[in-house]
Amino acid sequence: MGGIWLTRSMACLKNWPNIRLSLFMVLALLDMMLLLQQTSHQYLKFLNSIEYPTSLLHLNFHLFNGCVGSLNFTVLACLSFQEVVDELGIYIVSFDRPGYGESDPDPKRTRKSLALDIEELADQLGLGSKFYVVGFSMGGQVVWSCLKYISHRLTGAALIAPVINYWWPGFPANLTKEAYYLQLPQDQWALRVAHYAPWLAYWWNTQKLFPPSAVVARRPEIFSAQDVQLMPKLAVRQINRAQVIQQGVHESLFRDMMIGFGTWEFDPMDLENPFPNSEGSVHLWQGDEDRLVPVILQRYISKKLPWIRYHEIPGSGHLIADADGMTEAIIKALLLGEKVTLS
């Protein structure tokens, strides 16, 4: 039987900062959303179980700015197609990146170290030799790192509106320039600071002289028409925002900016197909009206890496995973190779 596997916390891993699985928050959200009592009891059963799941595993990586994207993705999964979750025996595991929630900060965190942490997490939890990874928005940087450093452990991967780095050398200069200037001026400056002077990222986004990152400030201009329509769905995220950034924004939000927009030691566009014999697949989902991640750059990545199955959804913005039917489509494409037509 499948389901959303919950745990309140996990023990410290050997030579690794204390990290907490974030799915214990799903139970609180489920209660607040007043789901059927039977459903709540089902998750309580998983919560109290001492057996680790041995079926299909998804490791989900959350997004940026005070809410756990994987948590939201997990809630949507159980709400929208619980029968599929049960039928396929899917278990979804999520965790808070260093500095978020109750996971210890890691000032020395790199893209490689986080990928290796994920590998150790799977080993410590006894989740098997192969697993799927799913990353939404800023969580995309984690998936790219997994494809680079632990591809031998992956069965498949999905990137959902993954944030890109304008300084990846594989992009043509004219294309990144065009995409870069599609952003609000304050975001252009915030990313320049994160890339060229990362030690100033916290100061820049908290001082009062210049406008900070529009994403951090949650300016309405960064959202598409569809994003605005989906906002009521996301209201529940704000309930736990204080808990997500309880250790301060420097080691959560701004550490993410420094890692995501700094100088990478590899270029995702140089990656080789991790599944040359079609034993797995990598999917990239992107809305063509995303105002945070320019679609023109995702299109270029899909051409450079033809082994990625690219799904561009017309009329969708950055909150693509929250649209009706999208969670089911993403999971079915990843696990079953199905092409799901969205109405």
mmCIF file of C-alpha atoms in Angstrom, residues 30-342:
data_model
loop_
_atom_site.group_PDB
_atom_site.id
_atom_site.type_symbol
_atom_site.label_atom_id
_atom_site.label_comp_id
_atom_site.label_asym_id
_atom_site.label_seq_id
_atom_site.Cartn_x
_atom_site.Cartn_y
_atom_site.Cartn_z
ATOM 1 C CA LEU A 30 -4.350 18.218 6.659
ATOM 2 C CA ASP A 31 -6.052 18.894 9.964
ATOM 3 C CA MET A 32 -6.395 22.584 9.188
ATOM 4 C CA MET A 33 -7.876 21.767 5.814
ATOM 5 C CA LEU A 34 -10.519 19.652 7.524
ATOM 6 C CA LEU A 35 -10.028 16.528 5.471
ATOM 7 C CA LEU A 36 -12.075 13.448 6.122
ATOM 8 C CA GLN A 37 -11.341 11.902 9.484
ATOM 9 C CA GLN A 38 -10.529 8.585 7.844
ATOM 10 C CA THR A 39 -7.802 10.228 5.781
ATOM 11 C CA SER A 40 -6.273 11.835 8.852
ATOM 12 C CA HIS A 41 -6.232 8.458 10.592
ATOM 13 C CA GLN A 42 -4.475 6.958 7.587
ATOM 14 C CA TYR A 43 -1.625 9.449 7.894
ATOM 15 C CA LEU A 44 -1.474 8.961 11.641
ATOM 16 C CA LYS A 45 -0.918 5.281 10.930
ATOM 17 C CA PHE A 46 2.019 6.123 8.666
ATOM 18 C CA LEU A 47 3.335 8.579 11.233
ATOM 19 C CA ASN A 48 3.400 5.975 13.972
ATOM 20 C CA SER A 49 4.818 3.192 11.811
ATOM 21 C CA ILE A 50 8.378 2.148 12.603
ATOM 22 C CA GLU A 51 8.844 0.422 9.242
ATOM 23 C CA TYR A 52 10.602 2.272 6.461
ATOM 24 C CA PRO A 53 8.904 2.227 3.066
ATOM 25 C CA THR A 54 10.361 -0.211 0.572
ATOM 26 C CA SER A 55 8.349 0.732 -2.501
ATOM 27 C CA LEU A 56 8.845 3.597 -4.937
ATOM 28 C CA LEU A 57 10.453 6.635 -3.390
ATOM 29 C CA HIS A 58 10.272 10.290 -4.283
ATOM 30 C CA LEU A 59 12.626 12.722 -2.630
ATOM 31 C CA ASN A 60 11.100 16.171 -3.010
ATOM 32 C CA PHE A 61 12.990 19.442 -2.752
ATOM 33 C CA HIS A 62 11.254 22.622 -1.754
ATOM 34 C CA LEU A 63 11.204 26.048 -3.258
ATOM 35 C CA PHE A 64 12.190 29.504 -2.037
ATOM 36 C CA ASN A 65 10.892 32.278 0.199
ATOM 37 C CA GLY A 66 9.212 30.947 3.238
ATOM 38 C CA CYS A 67 7.208 27.966 2.093
ATOM 39 C CA VAL A 68 8.061 24.368 1.496
ATOM 40 C CA GLY A 69 7.269 23.639 -2.120
ATOM 41 C CA SER A 70 7.649 19.915 -1.668
ATOM 42 C CA LEU A 71 5.217 20.049 1.218
ATOM 43 C CA ASN A 72 2.655 21.714 -1.007
ATOM 44 C CA PHE A 73 3.410 19.261 -3.814
ATOM 45 C CA THR A 74 2.908 16.372 -1.398
ATOM 46 C CA VAL A 75 -0.398 17.704 -0.102
ATOM 47 C CA LEU A 76 -1.626 18.171 -3.671
ATOM 48 C CA ALA A 77 -0.515 14.642 -4.494
ATOM 49 C CA CYS A 78 -2.524 13.051 -1.724
ATOM 50 C CA LEU A 79 -5.561 15.226 -2.389
ATOM 51 C CA SER A 80 -5.708 14.956 -6.173
ATOM 52 C CA PHE A 81 -4.964 11.312 -6.827
ATOM 53 C CA GLN A 82 -4.692 9.287 -3.662
ATOM 54 C CA GLU A 83 -5.951 6.226 -5.547
ATOM 55 C CA VAL A 84 -2.951 6.421 -7.891
ATOM 56 C CA VAL A 85 -0.601 6.860 -4.930
ATOM 57 C CA ASP A 86 -2.044 3.728 -3.324
ATOM 58 C CA GLU A 87 -2.169 1.744 -6.545
ATOM 59 C CA LEU A 88 1.453 2.390 -7.500
ATOM 60 C CA GLY A 89 2.809 2.086 -3.983
ATOM 61 C CA ILE A 90 4.375 5.540 -3.991
ATOM 62 C CA TYR A 91 6.033 6.983 -0.921
ATOM 63 C CA ILE A 92 6.933 10.649 -0.887
ATOM 64 C CA VAL A 93 9.702 11.804 1.431
ATOM 65 C CA SER A 94 10.535 15.446 1.897
ATOM 66 C CA PHE A 95 13.107 17.261 3.968
ATOM 67 C CA ASP A 96 14.074 20.797 4.866
ATOM 68 C CA ARG A 97 17.268 22.002 3.245
ATOM 69 C CA PRO A 98 19.960 23.264 5.642
ATOM 70 C CA GLY A 99 18.832 26.447 7.366
ATOM 71 C CA TYR A 100 15.132 25.831 6.783
ATOM 72 C CA GLY A 101 12.704 24.614 9.426
ATOM 73 C CA GLU A 102 14.612 22.674 12.053
ATOM 74 C CA SER A 103 17.471 21.581 9.798
ATOM 75 C CA ASP A 104 20.809 22.929 10.981
ATOM 76 C CA PRO A 105 22.391 25.641 8.831
ATOM 77 C CA ASP A 106 25.396 24.633 6.762
ATOM 78 C CA PRO A 107 27.474 27.717 5.849
ATOM 79 C CA LYS A 108 29.800 25.499 3.808
ATOM 80 C CA ARG A 109 26.986 24.019 1.756
ATOM 81 C CA THR A 110 27.678 23.509 -1.935
ATOM 82 C CA ARG A 111 25.755 21.951 -4.772
ATOM 83 C CA LYS A 112 27.823 18.773 -4.457
ATOM 84 C CA SER A 113 27.545 18.530 -0.689
ATOM 85 C CA LEU A 114 23.758 18.726 -0.842
ATOM 86 C CA ALA A 115 23.586 15.965 -3.458
ATOM 87 C CA LEU A 116 25.803 13.757 -1.297
ATOM 88 C CA ASP A 117 23.662 14.601 1.727
ATOM 89 C CA ILE A 118 20.618 13.366 -0.172
ATOM 90 C CA GLU A 119 22.389 10.137 -1.008
ATOM 91 C CA GLU A 120 23.272 9.641 2.647
ATOM 92 C CA LEU A 121 19.729 10.490 3.696
ATOM 93 C CA ALA A 122 18.369 7.741 1.466
ATOM 94 C CA ASP A 123 20.930 5.281 2.824
ATOM 95 C CA GLN A 124 20.317 6.144 6.468
ATOM 96 C CA LEU A 125 16.577 5.724 6.009
ATOM 97 C CA GLY A 126 17.030 2.427 4.186
ATOM 98 C CA LEU A 127 15.128 3.635 1.147
ATOM 99 C CA GLY A 128 16.857 1.448 -1.406
ATOM 100 C CA SER A 129 19.559 1.802 -4.023
ATOM 101 C CA LYS A 130 17.427 3.742 -6.508
ATOM 102 C CA PHE A 131 14.948 6.559 -6.084
ATOM 103 C CA TYR A 132 13.211 9.386 -7.926
ATOM 104 C CA VAL A 133 13.849 13.055 -7.237
ATOM 105 C CA VAL A 134 11.463 15.942 -7.825
ATOM 106 C CA GLY A 135 12.415 19.597 -7.479
ATOM 107 C CA PHE A 136 10.164 22.635 -7.755
ATOM 108 C CA SER A 137 11.474 26.152 -8.424
ATOM 109 C CA MET A 138 14.641 26.663 -6.353
ATOM 110 C CA GLY A 139 14.552 22.929 -5.673
ATOM 111 C CA GLY A 140 15.600 22.546 -9.292
ATOM 112 C CA GLN A 141 19.192 23.342 -8.337
ATOM 113 C CA VAL A 142 19.135 20.252 -6.137
ATOM 114 C CA VAL A 143 17.884 18.031 -8.947
ATOM 115 C CA TRP A 144 20.590 19.318 -11.312
ATOM 116 C CA SER A 145 23.151 18.506 -8.611
ATOM 117 C CA CYS A 146 21.729 15.013 -8.194
ATOM 118 C CA LEU A 147 21.950 14.454 -11.945
ATOM 119 C CA LYS A 148 25.577 15.550 -11.801
ATOM 120 C CA TYR A 149 26.836 13.792 -8.680
ATOM 121 C CA ILE A 150 24.551 10.872 -7.843
ATOM 122 C CA SER A 151 22.905 9.970 -11.135
ATOM 123 C CA HIS A 152 23.793 6.310 -10.464
ATOM 124 C CA ARG A 153 21.282 6.374 -7.601
ATOM 125 C CA LEU A 154 18.392 7.779 -9.612
ATOM 126 C CA THR A 155 15.488 6.017 -11.252
ATOM 127 C CA GLY A 156 14.153 9.260 -12.664
ATOM 128 C CA ALA A 157 13.919 12.991 -12.049
ATOM 129 C CA ALA A 158 11.470 15.839 -12.550
ATOM 130 C CA LEU A 159 12.248 19.545 -12.613
ATOM 131 C CA ILE A 160 9.193 21.751 -12.179
ATOM 132 C CA ALA A 161 9.687 25.390 -13.199
ATOM 133 C CA PRO A 162 13.325 25.062 -12.098
ATOM 134 C CA VAL A 163 15.143 28.301 -11.393
ATOM 135 C CA ILE A 164 18.042 28.814 -13.797
ATOM 136 C CA ASN A 165 21.385 30.553 -13.330
ATOM 137 C CA TYR A 166 21.997 33.344 -15.839
ATOM 138 C CA TRP A 167 25.732 32.723 -15.577
ATOM 139 C CA TRP A 168 25.725 29.116 -16.783
ATOM 140 C CA PRO A 169 28.282 29.261 -19.610
ATOM 141 C CA GLY A 170 26.221 27.043 -21.898
ATOM 142 C CA PHE A 171 23.755 29.861 -22.582
ATOM 143 C CA PRO A 172 24.472 32.198 -25.499
ATOM 144 C CA ALA A 173 25.246 35.685 -24.172
ATOM 145 C CA ASN A 174 22.552 37.349 -26.262
ATOM 146 C CA LEU A 175 19.894 34.944 -24.943
ATOM 147 C CA THR A 176 20.766 35.387 -21.274
ATOM 148 C CA LYS A 177 20.880 39.157 -21.758
ATOM 149 C CA GLU A 178 17.396 39.111 -23.259
ATOM 150 C CA ALA A 179 16.051 36.900 -20.481
ATOM 151 C CA TYR A 180 17.851 38.799 -17.723
ATOM 152 C CA TYR A 181 16.251 42.083 -18.665
ATOM 153 C CA LEU A 182 12.792 40.553 -18.592
ATOM 154 C CA GLN A 183 13.101 40.726 -14.809
ATOM 155 C CA LEU A 184 12.179 43.708 -12.687
ATOM 156 C CA PRO A 185 15.183 46.016 -12.191
ATOM 157 C CA GLN A 186 15.281 45.226 -8.477
ATOM 158 C CA ASP A 187 15.625 41.523 -9.256
ATOM 159 C CA GLN A 188 18.383 42.230 -11.739
ATOM 160 C CA TRP A 189 20.342 43.994 -9.006
ATOM 161 C CA ALA A 190 19.568 41.364 -6.364
ATOM 162 C CA LEU A 191 20.924 38.609 -8.606
ATOM 163 C CA ARG A 192 24.016 40.630 -9.491
ATOM 164 C CA VAL A 193 24.751 40.962 -5.794
ATOM 165 C CA ALA A 194 24.130 37.245 -5.153
ATOM 166 C CA HIS A 195 26.494 36.323 -7.974
ATOM 167 C CA TYR A 196 29.289 38.890 -7.748
ATOM 168 C CA ALA A 197 29.175 39.852 -4.053
ATOM 169 C CA PRO A 198 27.383 37.041 -2.205
ATOM 170 C CA TRP A 199 28.600 38.307 1.173
ATOM 171 C CA LEU A 200 26.315 41.306 0.620
ATOM 172 C CA ALA A 201 23.178 39.292 -0.219
ATOM 173 C CA TYR A 202 21.688 39.563 3.269
ATOM 174 C CA TRP A 203 22.444 43.283 3.584
ATOM 175 C CA TRP A 204 21.152 44.099 0.127
ATOM 176 C CA ASN A 205 17.807 42.423 0.713
ATOM 177 C CA THR A 206 17.252 43.838 4.184
ATOM 178 C CA GLN A 207 18.496 47.439 3.819
ATOM 179 C CA LYS A 208 16.059 50.290 3.163
ATOM 180 C CA LEU A 209 18.005 52.342 0.608
ATOM 181 C CA PHE A 210 17.229 50.231 -2.463
ATOM 182 C CA PRO A 211 14.357 47.872 -3.261
ATOM 183 C CA PRO A 212 15.217 44.227 -2.443
ATOM 184 C CA SER A 213 14.494 41.155 -4.531
ATOM 185 C CA ALA A 214 10.908 41.272 -5.760
ATOM 186 C CA VAL A 215 10.635 37.553 -5.000
ATOM 187 C CA VAL A 216 11.658 38.136 -1.391
ATOM 188 C CA ALA A 217 9.315 41.126 -1.193
ATOM 189 C CA ARG A 218 6.546 39.170 -2.959
ATOM 190 C CA ARG A 219 5.760 41.909 -5.415
ATOM 191 C CA PRO A 220 2.548 41.162 -7.366
ATOM 192 C CA GLU A 221 4.299 41.880 -10.678
ATOM 193 C CA ILE A 222 6.182 38.591 -10.489
ATOM 194 C CA PHE A 223 3.010 36.541 -10.777
ATOM 195 C CA SER A 224 1.226 35.602 -13.981
ATOM 196 C CA ALA A 225 -2.538 35.749 -14.458
ATOM 197 C CA GLN A 226 -2.797 32.030 -13.704
ATOM 198 C CA ASP A 227 -0.600 32.421 -10.618
ATOM 199 C CA VAL A 228 -2.989 35.043 -9.270
ATOM 200 C CA GLN A 229 -5.941 32.701 -9.829
ATOM 201 C CA LEU A 230 -4.131 29.969 -7.901
ATOM 202 C CA MET A 231 -3.294 32.187 -4.925
ATOM 203 C CA PRO A 232 -6.272 31.077 -2.810
ATOM 204 C CA LYS A 233 -4.926 27.521 -2.992
ATOM 205 C CA LEU A 234 -1.632 28.675 -1.545
ATOM 206 C CA ALA A 235 -2.994 30.589 1.412
ATOM 207 C CA VAL A 236 -2.446 27.567 3.641
ATOM 208 C CA ARG A 237 1.313 27.805 2.989
ATOM 209 C CA GLN A 238 1.554 31.021 4.934
ATOM 210 C CA ILE A 239 0.397 29.277 8.096
ATOM 211 C CA ASN A 240 3.795 27.658 8.534
ATOM 212 C CA ARG A 241 5.996 30.395 7.029
ATOM 213 C CA ALA A 242 7.390 31.500 10.399
ATOM 214 C CA GLN A 243 8.383 27.937 11.164
ATOM 215 C CA VAL A 244 10.103 27.500 7.806
ATOM 216 C CA ILE A 245 12.390 30.538 8.261
ATOM 217 C CA GLN A 246 12.633 30.319 12.046
ATOM 218 C CA GLN A 247 16.448 30.206 11.930
ATOM 219 C CA GLY A 248 16.652 33.478 10.046
ATOM 220 C CA VAL A 249 16.598 34.430 6.402
ATOM 221 C CA HIS A 250 20.385 34.549 6.017
ATOM 222 C CA GLU A 251 20.886 30.773 6.238
ATOM 223 C CA SER A 252 17.679 29.941 4.397
ATOM 224 C CA LEU A 253 16.591 32.403 1.716
ATOM 225 C CA PHE A 254 19.843 34.199 1.068
ATOM 226 C CA ARG A 255 22.043 31.116 1.324
ATOM 227 C CA ASP A 256 19.804 29.658 -1.378
ATOM 228 C CA MET A 257 20.368 32.736 -3.526
ATOM 229 C CA MET A 258 24.122 32.518 -3.095
ATOM 230 C CA ILE A 259 24.163 28.816 -3.983
ATOM 231 C CA GLY A 260 21.676 29.055 -6.829
ATOM 232 C CA PHE A 261 23.054 32.163 -8.532
ATOM 233 C CA GLY A 262 26.716 31.882 -7.628
ATOM 234 C CA THR A 263 29.427 30.408 -9.828
ATOM 235 C CA TRP A 264 28.692 26.741 -10.415
ATOM 236 C CA GLU A 265 31.460 24.179 -10.733
ATOM 237 C CA PHE A 266 29.516 22.466 -13.521
ATOM 238 C CA ASP A 267 27.157 23.510 -16.280
ATOM 239 C CA PRO A 268 23.902 21.514 -16.427
ATOM 240 C CA MET A 269 24.018 21.787 -20.217
ATOM 241 C CA ASP A 270 27.186 19.670 -20.196
ATOM 242 C CA LEU A 271 25.449 16.776 -18.430
ATOM 243 C CA GLU A 272 25.223 13.443 -20.185
ATOM 244 C CA ASN A 273 22.089 11.342 -20.335
ATOM 245 C CA PRO A 274 21.977 9.408 -17.036
ATOM 246 C CA PHE A 275 19.688 6.836 -18.639
ATOM 247 C CA PRO A 276 21.296 5.960 -22.002
ATOM 248 C CA ASN A 277 19.388 2.682 -22.181
ATOM 249 C CA SER A 278 16.028 4.314 -21.387
ATOM 250 C CA GLU A 279 15.964 2.689 -17.960
ATOM 251 C CA GLY A 280 14.736 5.974 -16.534
ATOM 252 C CA SER A 281 13.739 9.467 -17.615
ATOM 253 C CA VAL A 282 14.185 13.130 -16.775
ATOM 254 C CA HIS A 283 11.300 15.567 -17.202
ATOM 255 C CA LEU A 284 11.220 19.362 -17.213
ATOM 256 C CA TRP A 285 7.895 21.149 -16.762
ATOM 257 C CA GLN A 286 7.579 24.833 -17.580
ATOM 258 C CA GLY A 287 4.770 27.343 -17.999
ATOM 259 C CA ASP A 288 5.131 29.661 -20.972
ATOM 260 C CA GLU A 289 3.914 32.656 -18.914
ATOM 261 C CA ASP A 290 6.311 32.142 -15.993
ATOM 262 C CA ARG A 291 7.523 35.583 -14.921
ATOM 263 C CA LEU A 292 10.198 34.262 -12.566
ATOM 264 C CA VAL A 293 11.890 31.780 -14.882
ATOM 265 C CA PRO A 294 11.997 32.875 -18.540
ATOM 266 C CA VAL A 295 10.646 30.163 -20.796
ATOM 267 C CA ILE A 296 13.153 31.029 -23.533
ATOM 268 C CA LEU A 297 15.969 29.684 -21.365
ATOM 269 C CA GLN A 298 14.159 26.441 -20.592
ATOM 270 C CA ARG A 299 13.526 25.953 -24.304
ATOM 271 C CA TYR A 300 17.231 26.344 -24.946
ATOM 272 C CA ILE A 301 18.098 23.795 -22.243
ATOM 273 C CA SER A 302 15.659 21.315 -23.782
ATOM 274 C CA LYS A 303 17.378 21.701 -27.164
ATOM 275 C CA LYS A 304 20.855 21.306 -25.678
ATOM 276 C CA LEU A 305 19.747 18.254 -23.695
ATOM 277 C CA PRO A 306 17.375 16.369 -26.009
ATOM 278 C CA TRP A 307 17.245 13.439 -23.587
ATOM 279 C CA ILE A 308 15.158 15.606 -21.263
ATOM 280 C CA ARG A 309 11.436 15.242 -21.872
ATOM 281 C CA TYR A 310 10.291 18.839 -22.047
ATOM 282 C CA HIS A 311 6.704 19.753 -21.197
ATOM 283 C CA GLU A 312 5.680 23.356 -21.853
ATOM 284 C CA ILE A 313 2.220 24.225 -20.585
ATOM 285 C CA PRO A 314 0.492 27.127 -22.392
ATOM 286 C CA GLY A 315 -0.979 29.807 -20.161
ATOM 287 C CA SER A 316 0.784 28.547 -17.031
ATOM 288 C CA GLY A 317 2.977 30.608 -14.745
ATOM 289 C CA HIS A 318 5.485 29.749 -12.051
ATOM 290 C CA LEU A 319 2.931 28.000 -9.844
ATOM 291 C CA ILE A 320 2.429 25.374 -12.516
ATOM 292 C CA ALA A 321 2.393 22.476 -10.040
ATOM 293 C CA ASP A 322 -0.663 23.934 -8.311
ATOM 294 C CA ALA A 323 -2.858 23.931 -11.409
ATOM 295 C CA ASP A 324 -5.610 21.332 -11.554
ATOM 296 C CA GLY A 325 -4.358 17.971 -12.781
ATOM 297 C CA MET A 326 -0.693 18.958 -12.913
ATOM 298 C CA THR A 327 0.515 16.920 -9.951
ATOM 299 C CA GLU A 328 -1.038 13.774 -11.376
ATOM 300 C CA ALA A 329 0.382 14.520 -14.828
ATOM 301 C CA ILE A 330 3.891 15.039 -13.445
ATOM 302 C CA ILE A 331 3.884 11.842 -11.400
ATOM 303 C CA LYS A 332 2.356 9.684 -14.140
ATOM 304 C CA ALA A 333 4.818 10.978 -16.716
ATOM 305 C CA LEU A 334 7.737 10.290 -14.397
ATOM 306 C CA LEU A 335 6.688 6.847 -13.177
ATOM 307 C CA LEU A 336 4.689 5.447 -16.081
ATOM 308 C CA GLY A 337 5.870 7.453 -19.061
ATOM 309 C CA GLU A 338 2.292 8.491 -19.685
ATOM 310 C CA LYS A 339 1.402 11.598 -21.616
ATOM 311 C CA VAL A 340 -1.477 13.143 -19.736
ATOM 312 C CA THR A 341 -3.745 15.561 -21.591
ATOM 313 C CA LEU A 342 -4.833 18.421 -19.372
#
